[in-house]
Amino acid sequence: MALDVTFGVSTWLWTSPFNTKTLELFPKIKKMGFDAVEIPVEDPALVDVKEVKAALADNGLKPIICGAFGPTRDLTHDDPKFHQICFDYLRACFEISAVLGARFVAGPMYSAVGKARLVSDEQRKIEWDRAVNNLYKVCQMAESFGQEIALETLNRFETDLVNTAKDLMKMVADINHPAAKVLLDGFHLSIEEANLEEAVRTVGDKLIHVQVSENHRGIPGTGQTNWESFRRGLEAVGYRGVVSIESFTPNVQELAGAVCIWKPLAPSQDGFAEQGLKFLKEWAGRI
């Protein structure tokens, strides 16, 4: 039986940061056969919501809003001014998401990406509690915009706070707000989880978005990911959302450095998207 899913791709596969010029990708993304486009909001000031909304409508694409959490957007920081910076940023993301007709903002918003250290149990609890308390406020903010949040696990090299589905469900339980939901990214799962099916089952009906690439960040289907296990998990929880390709271009130096992509992962970024989508449709039983 086919998975009842649709397919998306992140504009990070081609460029960064997202701005008006990025809209030139939309006709190509639609022509390739994608249903949705992930819009990474690195700088809200660069996103002209009227133009983006028109481009989405013109190309029949569904928007998914993803956040970017650098060092200044850190809800676990010792200095509360960094919490406020993150709150202000997320408010702008919710505004964009609401206007564009998306239903959630996704990403590892509990802490700054790259904050991966060996800390004491005491310090870890302090930062965990800060994340939980601040994310409850974020959930209240999201709710005021008719939105949810999709929290994402990251691998151990990118965060020391939430690495597994089990970690993430503990955080969601501690936040204890109906707007707190889950994003799973197969790349991170392939590093941190012993069993992809069980990881998906762990998050259950909290799962509202899925991202994929390969275990090496390359084209889906070209690596060691256990795709059948992943599929069984999605079937078991009745997932009916978007499965979206998220990888990155080596041609934007700042982005490539942030995600440690030192060489091309495919002969071309267009080829990455096309081959990846073909594999995903076959994997999901959609062709």
mmCIF file with all atom_site columns, C-alpha atoms in Angstrom, residues 1-3 7 220 228 231 275-287:
data_model
loop_
_atom_site.group_PDB
_atom_site.id
_atom_site.type_symbol
_atom_site.label_atom_id
_atom_site.label_alt_id
_atom_site.label_comp_id
_atom_site.label_asym_id
_atom_site.label_entity_id
_atom_site.label_seq_id
_atom_site.pdbx_PDB_ins_code
_atom_site.Cartn_x
_atom_site.Cartn_y
_atom_site.Cartn_z
_atom_site.occupancy
_atom_site.B_iso_or_equiv
_atom_site.pdbx_formal_charge
_atom_site.auth_seq_id
_atom_site.auth_comp_id
_atom_site.auth_asym_id
_atom_site.auth_atom_id
_atom_site.pdbx_PDB_model_num
ATOM 1  C CA . MET A 1 1   ? 0.000  0.000  0.000  1.00 0.00 ? 1   MET A CA 1
ATOM 2  C CA . ALA A 1 2   ? 1.328  3.427  -0.943 1.00 0.00 ? 2   ALA A CA 1
ATOM 3  C CA . LEU A 1 3   ? 2.215  5.990  1.697  1.00 0.00 ? 3   LEU A CA 1
ATOM 4  C CA . PHE A 1 7   ? 6.840  15.602 -1.549 1.00 0.00 ? 7   PHE A CA 1
ATOM 5  C CA . PRO A 1 220 ? 18.044 9.723  -1.156 1.00 0.00 ? 220 PRO A CA 1
ATOM 6  C CA . GLU A 1 228 ? 12.180 0.129  4.428  1.00 0.00 ? 228 GLU A CA 1
ATOM 7  C CA . ARG A 1 231 ? 8.673  3.496  5.680  1.00 0.00 ? 231 ARG A CA 1
ATOM 8  C CA . GLN A 1 275 ? 16.921 11.761 -8.710 1.00 0.00 ? 275 GLN A CA 1
ATOM 9  C CA . GLY A 1 276 ? 15.924 12.128 -5.072 1.00 0.00 ? 276 GLY A CA 1
ATOM 10 C CA . LEU A 1 277 ? 12.275 12.718 -5.926 1.00 0.00 ? 277 LEU A CA 1
ATOM 11 C CA . LYS A 1 278 ? 12.208 9.737  -8.305 1.00 0.00 ? 278 LYS A CA 1
ATOM 12 C CA . PHE A 1 279 ? 13.561 7.487  -5.554 1.00 0.00 ? 279 PHE A CA 1
ATOM 13 C CA . LEU A 1 280 ? 11.140 8.837  -2.948 1.00 0.00 ? 280 LEU A CA 1
ATOM 14 C CA . LYS A 1 281 ? 8.109  8.311  -5.167 1.00 0.00 ? 281 LYS A CA 1
ATOM 15 C CA . GLU A 1 282 ? 9.165  4.719  -5.817 1.00 0.00 ? 282 GLU A CA 1
ATOM 16 C CA . TRP A 1 283 ? 9.908  4.190  -2.118 1.00 0.00 ? 283 TRP A CA 1
ATOM 17 C CA . ALA A 1 284 ? 6.501  5.561  -1.115 1.00 0.00 ? 284 ALA A CA 1
ATOM 18 C CA . GLY A 1 285 ? 4.718  3.539  -3.792 1.00 0.00 ? 285 GLY A CA 1
ATOM 19 C CA . ARG A 1 286 ? 3.494  6.703  -5.502 1.00 0.00 ? 286 ARG A CA 1
ATOM 20 C CA . ILE A 1 287 ? 4.587  5.569  -9.005 1.00 0.00 ? 287 ILE A CA 1
#
